[in-house]
Every structure is written in C-alpha cells, then in structure tokens.
Short mmCIF file of C-alpha atoms in Angstrom, two decimals:
data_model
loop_
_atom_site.label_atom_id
_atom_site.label_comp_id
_atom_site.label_asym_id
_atom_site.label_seq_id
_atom_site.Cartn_x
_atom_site.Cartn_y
_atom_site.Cartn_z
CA UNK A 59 54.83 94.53 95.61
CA UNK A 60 56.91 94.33 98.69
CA UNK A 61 59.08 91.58 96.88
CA UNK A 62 59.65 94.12 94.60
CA UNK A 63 60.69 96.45 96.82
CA UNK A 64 63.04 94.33 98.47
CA UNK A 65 64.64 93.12 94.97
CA UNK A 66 65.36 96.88 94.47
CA UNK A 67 66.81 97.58 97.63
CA UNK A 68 68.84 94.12 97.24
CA UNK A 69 69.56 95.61 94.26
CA UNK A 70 70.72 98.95 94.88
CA UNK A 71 73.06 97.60 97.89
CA UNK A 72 74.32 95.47 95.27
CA UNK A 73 75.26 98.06 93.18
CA UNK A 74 76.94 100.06 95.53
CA UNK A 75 78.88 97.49 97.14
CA UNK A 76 80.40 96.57 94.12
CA UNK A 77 81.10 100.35 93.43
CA UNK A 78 82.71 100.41 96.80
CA UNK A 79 84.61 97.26 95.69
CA UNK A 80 85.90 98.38 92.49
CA UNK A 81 86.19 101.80 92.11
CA UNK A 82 89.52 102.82 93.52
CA UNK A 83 89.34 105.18 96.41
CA UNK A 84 91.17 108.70 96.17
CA UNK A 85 94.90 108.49 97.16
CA UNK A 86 96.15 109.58 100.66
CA UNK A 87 97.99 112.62 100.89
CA UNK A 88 101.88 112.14 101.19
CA UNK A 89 105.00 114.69 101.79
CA UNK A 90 106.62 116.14 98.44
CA UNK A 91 108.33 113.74 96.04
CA UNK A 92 111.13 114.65 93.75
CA UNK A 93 111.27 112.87 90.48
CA UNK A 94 113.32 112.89 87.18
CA UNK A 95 113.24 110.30 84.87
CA UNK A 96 114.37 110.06 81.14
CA UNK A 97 117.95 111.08 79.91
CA UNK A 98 119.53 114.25 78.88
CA UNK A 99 121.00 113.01 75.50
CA UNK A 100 120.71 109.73 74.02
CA UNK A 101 122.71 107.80 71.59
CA UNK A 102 121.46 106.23 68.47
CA UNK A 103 120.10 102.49 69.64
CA UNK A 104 119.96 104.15 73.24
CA UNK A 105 116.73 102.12 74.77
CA UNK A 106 116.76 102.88 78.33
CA UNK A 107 114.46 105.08 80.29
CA UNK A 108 115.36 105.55 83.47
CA UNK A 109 113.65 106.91 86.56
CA UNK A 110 115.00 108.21 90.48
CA UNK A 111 112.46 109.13 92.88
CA UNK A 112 113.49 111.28 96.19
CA UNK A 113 111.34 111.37 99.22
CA UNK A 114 112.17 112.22 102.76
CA UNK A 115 113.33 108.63 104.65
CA UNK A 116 113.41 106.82 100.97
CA UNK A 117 114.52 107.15 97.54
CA UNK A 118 113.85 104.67 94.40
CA UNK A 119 115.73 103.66 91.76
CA UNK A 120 114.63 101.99 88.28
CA UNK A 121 115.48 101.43 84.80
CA UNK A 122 113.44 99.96 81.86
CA UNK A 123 113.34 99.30 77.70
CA UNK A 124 111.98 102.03 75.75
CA UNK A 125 111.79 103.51 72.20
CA UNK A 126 114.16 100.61 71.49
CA UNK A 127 115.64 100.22 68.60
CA UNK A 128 118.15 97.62 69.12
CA UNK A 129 115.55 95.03 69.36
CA UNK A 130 118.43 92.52 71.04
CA UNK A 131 119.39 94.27 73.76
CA UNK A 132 117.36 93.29 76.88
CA UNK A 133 120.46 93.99 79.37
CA UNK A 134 120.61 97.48 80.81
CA UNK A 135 122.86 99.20 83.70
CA UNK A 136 122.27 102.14 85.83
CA UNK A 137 123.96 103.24 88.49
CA UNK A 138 124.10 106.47 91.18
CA UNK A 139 126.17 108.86 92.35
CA UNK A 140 124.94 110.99 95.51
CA UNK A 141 126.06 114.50 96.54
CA UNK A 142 125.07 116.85 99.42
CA UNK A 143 125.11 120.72 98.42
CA UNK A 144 125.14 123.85 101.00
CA UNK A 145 123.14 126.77 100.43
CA UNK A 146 124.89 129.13 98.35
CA UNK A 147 127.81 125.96 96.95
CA UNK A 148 127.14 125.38 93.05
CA UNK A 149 128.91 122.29 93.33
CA UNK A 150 127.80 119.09 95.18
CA UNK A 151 129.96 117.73 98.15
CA UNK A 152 130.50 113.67 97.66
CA UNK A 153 128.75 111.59 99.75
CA UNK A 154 128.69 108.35 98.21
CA UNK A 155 128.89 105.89 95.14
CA UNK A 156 126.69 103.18 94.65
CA UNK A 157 127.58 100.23 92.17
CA UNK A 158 126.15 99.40 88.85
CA UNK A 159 123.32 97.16 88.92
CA UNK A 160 122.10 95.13 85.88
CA UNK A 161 118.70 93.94 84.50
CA UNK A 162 119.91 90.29 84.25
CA UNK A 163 117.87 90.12 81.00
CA UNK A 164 114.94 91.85 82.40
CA UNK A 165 112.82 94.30 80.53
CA UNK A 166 112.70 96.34 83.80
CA UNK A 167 114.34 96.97 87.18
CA UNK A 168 113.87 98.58 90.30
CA UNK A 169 114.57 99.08 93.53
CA UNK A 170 113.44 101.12 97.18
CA UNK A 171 115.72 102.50 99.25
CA UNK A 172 113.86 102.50 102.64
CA UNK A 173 116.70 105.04 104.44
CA UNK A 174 117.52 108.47 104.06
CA UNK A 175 120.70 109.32 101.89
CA UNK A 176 121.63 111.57 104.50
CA UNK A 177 122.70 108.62 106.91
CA UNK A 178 125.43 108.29 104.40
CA UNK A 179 126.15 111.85 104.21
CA UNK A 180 125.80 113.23 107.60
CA UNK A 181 128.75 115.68 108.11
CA UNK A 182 127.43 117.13 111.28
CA UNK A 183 123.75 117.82 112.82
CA UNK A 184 121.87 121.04 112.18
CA UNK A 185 123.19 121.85 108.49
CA UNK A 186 120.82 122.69 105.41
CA UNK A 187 121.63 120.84 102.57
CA UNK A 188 120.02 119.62 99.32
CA UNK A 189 120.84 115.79 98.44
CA UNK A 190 120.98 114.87 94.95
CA UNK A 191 120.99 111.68 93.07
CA UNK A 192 123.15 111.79 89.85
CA UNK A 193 122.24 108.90 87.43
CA UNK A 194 123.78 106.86 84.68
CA UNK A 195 121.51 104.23 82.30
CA UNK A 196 123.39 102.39 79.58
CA UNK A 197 122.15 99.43 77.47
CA UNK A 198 123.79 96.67 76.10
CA UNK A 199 124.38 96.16 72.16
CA UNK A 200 125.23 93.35 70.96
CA UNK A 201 124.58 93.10 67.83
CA UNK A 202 127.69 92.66 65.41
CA UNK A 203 129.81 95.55 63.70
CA UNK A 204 129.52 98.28 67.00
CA UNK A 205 128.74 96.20 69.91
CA UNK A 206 129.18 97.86 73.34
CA UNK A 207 127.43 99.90 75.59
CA UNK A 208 124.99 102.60 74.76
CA UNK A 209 123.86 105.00 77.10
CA UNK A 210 123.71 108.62 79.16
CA UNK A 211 123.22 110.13 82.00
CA UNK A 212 121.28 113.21 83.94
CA UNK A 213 122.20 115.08 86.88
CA UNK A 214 120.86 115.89 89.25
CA UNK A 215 118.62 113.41 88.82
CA UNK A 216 116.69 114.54 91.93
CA UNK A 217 116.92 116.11 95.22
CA UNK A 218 115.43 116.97 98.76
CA UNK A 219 116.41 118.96 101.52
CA UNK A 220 117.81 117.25 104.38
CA UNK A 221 116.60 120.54 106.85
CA UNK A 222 116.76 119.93 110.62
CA UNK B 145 57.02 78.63 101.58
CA UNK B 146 56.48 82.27 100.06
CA UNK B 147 59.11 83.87 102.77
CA UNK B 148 61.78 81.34 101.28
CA UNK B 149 60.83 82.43 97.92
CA UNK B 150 61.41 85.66 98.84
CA UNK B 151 64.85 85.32 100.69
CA UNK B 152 65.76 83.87 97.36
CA UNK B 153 64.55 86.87 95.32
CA UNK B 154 66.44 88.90 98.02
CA UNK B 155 69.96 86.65 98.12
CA UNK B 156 70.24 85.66 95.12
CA UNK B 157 70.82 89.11 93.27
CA UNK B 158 73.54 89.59 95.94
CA UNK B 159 75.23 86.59 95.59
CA UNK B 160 75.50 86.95 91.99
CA UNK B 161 76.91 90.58 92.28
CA UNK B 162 79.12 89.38 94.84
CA UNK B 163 80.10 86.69 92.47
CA UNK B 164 80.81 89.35 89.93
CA UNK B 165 82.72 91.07 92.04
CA UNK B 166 84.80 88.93 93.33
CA UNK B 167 85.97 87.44 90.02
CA UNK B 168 86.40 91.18 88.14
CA UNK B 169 88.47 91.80 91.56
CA UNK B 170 90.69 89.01 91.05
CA UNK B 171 91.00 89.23 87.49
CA UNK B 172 92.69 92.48 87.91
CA UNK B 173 94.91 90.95 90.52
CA UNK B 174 97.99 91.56 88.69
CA UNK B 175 100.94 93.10 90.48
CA UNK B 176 100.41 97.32 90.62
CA UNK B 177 102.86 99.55 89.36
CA UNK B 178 101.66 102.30 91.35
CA UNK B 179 102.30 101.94 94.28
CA UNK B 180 104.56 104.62 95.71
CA UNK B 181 107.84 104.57 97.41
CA UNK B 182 106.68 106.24 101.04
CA UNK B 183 103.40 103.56 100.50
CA UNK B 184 105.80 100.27 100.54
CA UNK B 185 108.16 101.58 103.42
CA UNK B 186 105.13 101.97 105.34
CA UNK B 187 103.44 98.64 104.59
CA UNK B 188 107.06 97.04 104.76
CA UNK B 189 106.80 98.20 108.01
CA UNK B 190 103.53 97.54 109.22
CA UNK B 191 103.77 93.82 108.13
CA UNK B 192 101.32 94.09 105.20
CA UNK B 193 104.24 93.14 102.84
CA UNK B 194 106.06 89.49 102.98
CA UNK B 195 109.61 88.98 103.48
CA UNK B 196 110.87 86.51 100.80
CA UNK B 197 114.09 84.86 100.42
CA UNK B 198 116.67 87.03 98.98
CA UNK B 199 119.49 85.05 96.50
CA UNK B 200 123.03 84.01 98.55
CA UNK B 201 125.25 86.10 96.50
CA UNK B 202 122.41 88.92 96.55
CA UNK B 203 122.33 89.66 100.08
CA UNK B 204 124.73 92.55 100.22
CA UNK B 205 125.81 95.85 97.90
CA UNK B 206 128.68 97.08 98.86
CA UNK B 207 129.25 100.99 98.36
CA UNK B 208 132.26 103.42 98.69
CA UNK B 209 131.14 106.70 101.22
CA UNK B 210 133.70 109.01 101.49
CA UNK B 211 134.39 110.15 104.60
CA UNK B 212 135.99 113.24 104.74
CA UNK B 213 139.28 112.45 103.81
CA UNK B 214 139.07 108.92 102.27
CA UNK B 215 136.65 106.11 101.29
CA UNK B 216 135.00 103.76 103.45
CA UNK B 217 133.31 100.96 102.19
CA UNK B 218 129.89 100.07 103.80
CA UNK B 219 127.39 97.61 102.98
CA UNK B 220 123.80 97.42 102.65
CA UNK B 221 121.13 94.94 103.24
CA UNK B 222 119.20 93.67 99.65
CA UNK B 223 115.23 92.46 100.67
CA UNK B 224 112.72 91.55 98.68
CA UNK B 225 109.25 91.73 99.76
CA UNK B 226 105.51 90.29 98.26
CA UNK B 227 102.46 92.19 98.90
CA UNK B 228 98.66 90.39 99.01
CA UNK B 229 98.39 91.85 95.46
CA UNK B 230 101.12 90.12 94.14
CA UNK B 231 103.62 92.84 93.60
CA UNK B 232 107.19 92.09 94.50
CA UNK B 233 109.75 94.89 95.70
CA UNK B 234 113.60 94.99 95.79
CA UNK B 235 114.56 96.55 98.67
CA UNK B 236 117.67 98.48 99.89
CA UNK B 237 117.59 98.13 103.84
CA UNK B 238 119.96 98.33 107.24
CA UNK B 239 122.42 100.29 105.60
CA UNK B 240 125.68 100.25 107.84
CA UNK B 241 126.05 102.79 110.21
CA UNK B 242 128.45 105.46 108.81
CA UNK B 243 131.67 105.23 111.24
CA UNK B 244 133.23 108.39 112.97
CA UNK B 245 135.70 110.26 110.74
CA UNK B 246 139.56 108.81 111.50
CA UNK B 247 142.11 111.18 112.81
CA UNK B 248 144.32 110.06 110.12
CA UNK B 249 144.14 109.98 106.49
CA UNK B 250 145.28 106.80 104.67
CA UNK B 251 148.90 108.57 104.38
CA UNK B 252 149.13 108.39 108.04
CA UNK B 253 148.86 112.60 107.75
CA UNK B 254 145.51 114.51 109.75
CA UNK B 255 142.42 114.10 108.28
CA UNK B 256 141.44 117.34 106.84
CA UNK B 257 138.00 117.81 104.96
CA UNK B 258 138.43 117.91 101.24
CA UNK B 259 136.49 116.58 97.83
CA UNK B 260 138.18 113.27 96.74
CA UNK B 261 140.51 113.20 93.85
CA UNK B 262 139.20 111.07 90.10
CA UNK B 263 142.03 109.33 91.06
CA UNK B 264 140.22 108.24 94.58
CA UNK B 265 137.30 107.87 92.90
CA UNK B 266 138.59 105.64 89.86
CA UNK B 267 140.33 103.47 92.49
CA UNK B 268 137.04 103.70 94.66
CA UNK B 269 134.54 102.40 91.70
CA UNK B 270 136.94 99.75 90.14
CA UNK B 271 137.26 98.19 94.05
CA UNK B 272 133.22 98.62 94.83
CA UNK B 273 132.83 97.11 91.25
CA UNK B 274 134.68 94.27 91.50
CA UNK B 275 133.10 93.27 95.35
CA UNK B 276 129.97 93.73 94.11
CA UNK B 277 130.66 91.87 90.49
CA UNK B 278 127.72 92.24 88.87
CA UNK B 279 126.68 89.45 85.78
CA UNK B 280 127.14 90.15 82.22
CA UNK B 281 125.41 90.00 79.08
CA UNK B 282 126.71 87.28 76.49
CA UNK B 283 130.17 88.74 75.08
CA UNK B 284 129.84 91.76 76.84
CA UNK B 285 132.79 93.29 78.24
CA UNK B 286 133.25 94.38 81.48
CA UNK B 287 131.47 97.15 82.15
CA UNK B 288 134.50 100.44 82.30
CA UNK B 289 132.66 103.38 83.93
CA UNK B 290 135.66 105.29 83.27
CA UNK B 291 135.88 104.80 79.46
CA UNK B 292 131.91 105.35 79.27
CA UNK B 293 132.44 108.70 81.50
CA UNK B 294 135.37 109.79 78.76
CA UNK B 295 133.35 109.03 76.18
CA UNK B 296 130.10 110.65 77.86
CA UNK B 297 132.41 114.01 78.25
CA UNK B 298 133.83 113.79 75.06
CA UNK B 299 130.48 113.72 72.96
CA UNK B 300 129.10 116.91 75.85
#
C-alpha cells in the first residue's frame, strides 16, 4: 500500500514536471510594437511578403516567398527608406536610406536592428517626432518572355514616437 | 532488499518521464521563429546569444544619412548571433555616430536646413548601391531603383 502511494506521488511529480517542461510559459510583457507587413499592391507573379517591425531601441526587417506563382524565383530584394515627421507636418523629413539587401537564393530573410533610428535622425534634443520606415520588396523573374523584377512597396511601413 | 525494490518502483517512473521529456524537448529543438525583436537585443546583450563569424565582405552596410544640407555616408556593423535553441540572427549593430552638421554645404555656400533634391537622392542610392554591391540572381540585371520607382508611380 505505501508502495503504492509512493508510485502515485512519483507519479504525479512526474507529470507535472514534464508539464512544467513542456508547456510554454506565458510571455513577458514588453513596450508597444509597431508592425506592418504585406504590400499595398502587387503585381501578377509578385511572391514576396514582407514584414518591418518598430520598437523603441530596435527595429526589424524581413522578407520571404509567398502566394508564389513564379515557382523560379527564389531571389527577392527589399530595402528601407526612413523619415522623421513633426507633429502637425504631413510629410516626413529624410533621415536616411538604407541599401537593398538580397535573399541570396533564400526562401527568407531577416534582420534586427539593435539601435534606435533616431541616432540617425537626431536633429536636436527635446523634439516630438514619429519615425517611419518606408519599405520596398521586389522578386526576381526569370523566367523567359518578361523577365525582371516584380514587386511593390508600402509606406509607412511603421512608426514610433521618438518623445523625450 | 524490499527498500531497493521500492526505490526502483519510485525512480524508475521518473526516469522514464524524464527520458520522455528530454527527447520530446529536443525533438522540438528546431530554431523558433518567435522570438521577438526587444527579446534578442536583450539576450544579445546579456550573453545568452553567441557571436559567430560574420562573412569578410559582409561586415559593413554602408548607408547615405542626410544631414541637413547634404549626404553623409555612415556605416554599420553586420553580426550574426546563435542562441542555445539553435536560432541564428542577422544583426545590424554599432552604427556610426552621426557627425555634427558642417557649416558648409558641398557648394562651399552655408548649410541651411532643407529636404534633399531626387537628384541628391538618385546620386545618393546609385553611390550607397554600388559600395554596398549586393549579388545577383543568374541574368539578372542590376537592380535600378529608379526605373522600379518610375514604374511603381506610373502603375499608382
């Protein structure tokens, strides 16, 4: 009887250790992102989905195949433009331009940005200003008869404010 | 004789869970995709994730900031960094400082805040472009930004 007892406890510790192990534990709570992914208008054999993520002190960048149908074009561009705008402007201020970058063949690309746009836009301390991300995706056809790139853009694609 | 039997009964349940849960742990070892941007800075930073060696002619991006009354080009550091779960991050890090505005314009004339020109800008991109020269697919082109933009604006 007390063997038993044991083999339930054993068992029951078990259990719940293996709970703890596996189940994944709620998220930790983190300041505001700003997101947009996906393009505004696509063009026929378009296949590129692309994705910017804003935070404060980081920003993300990525690109990836999707709803493909140019089945031979693995290569893929995107690249950023990135604007500060004052309360009460309609138009963004340029800040800065950052080069295309390429999948190299890969299905998917990305890449962390572990600074602030603002340190590339910093007119001045103790300003208000919302920093957007325009972005541009284009894939590579290459298949004969209309070969070229294919692709689109959104904008803003997202944005924070840099408040002091 | 009988307390060994009963360690057994005890240990041996726990071992195999254990056993189970070590191997369903590590089967789903893959890299995540879920991990958020604010999550790697902070584990970049903390040590959790592993600095791995970044290609030669990968090192740097070069960009084009404008700076009030004409480009500047500053540079960037490229990382890459391998977490105990596998995944692996491209990383954008030390940016350069961004250098006091010049009292002179490139025309020798006062700086005076303004938006840059899509002249500027053309001549801006095609230079950044070109430092930076990116690879290309099999008989593709270089890549034109302007002619894409023109033909972006034209079917808008």
């Amino acid at each position: 009887m007390g063997n038993r007892k044991r083999w339930v406890r054993a068992l029951i510790a078990s259990v719940m250790l293996l709970w703890a192990m596996l189940v994944p534990q709620p998220a930790t709570a983190h300041a505001p992102e700003y997101t947009k992914s996906g393009i505004m208008y696509g063009e026929p054999g378009f296949c590129v989905h692309g994705a910017v993520t804003q935070g404060h002190s980081w920003h993300s960048i990525g690109t990836q195949m999707s709803n493909c149908q140019n089945v031979v074009s693995t290569w893929h561009a995107q690249y950023q433009e990135y604007y500060k705008v004052r309360p009460g402007d309609y138009y963004g201020r340029y800040c800065f331009y950052e080069p295309e970058r390429q999948s190299n063949n890969q299905q998917s690309f990305s890449k962390l940005y572990t600074w602030d746009i603002w340190y590339w836009c910093n007119d001045g301390g103790g300003v208000n200003v919302m920093l957007t991300v325009d972005s541009w995706q284009w894939s590579w056809d290459g298949r004969a008869g209309n070969p070229g790139w294919k692709g689109n853009a959104w904008r803003p694609a997202t944005s924070h404010c840099h408040c002091p | 004789m009988i307390k060994s039997i009963a360690h057994r009964r005890v240990l041996l349940p726990i071992l195999l869970l254990l056993t189970v849960a070590v191997v369903a742990a590590s089967a789903d070892a893959e890299p995540k995709t879920d991990r958020d941007g604010q999550t790697v800075v902070a584990d970049i930073r903390s040590g959790k994730a592993q600095k791995v060696p970044t290609a030669k002619n990968r090192e740097v991006t070069y960009a084009g900031v404008w700076r009030g009354c004409k480009f500047v080009t500053l540079k960037y550091h490229n990382g890459t960094y391998k977490f105990p779960d596998g995944e692996v991050v491209e990383v954008s890090e030390n940016p350069d400082p961004l250098p006091p505005k010049d009292k002179l314009d490139k025309d020798g004339k006062d700086c005076v805040d303004r938006e840059p020109t899509e002249a500027e800008i053309n001549a801006m991109r095609a230079e950044i472009n070109a430092r930076n020269a990116p690879a290309r697919p099999p008989g593709a082109p270089p890549f034109d930004l302007d002619a894409e933009r023109a033909k972006e604006r034209r079917a808008s």
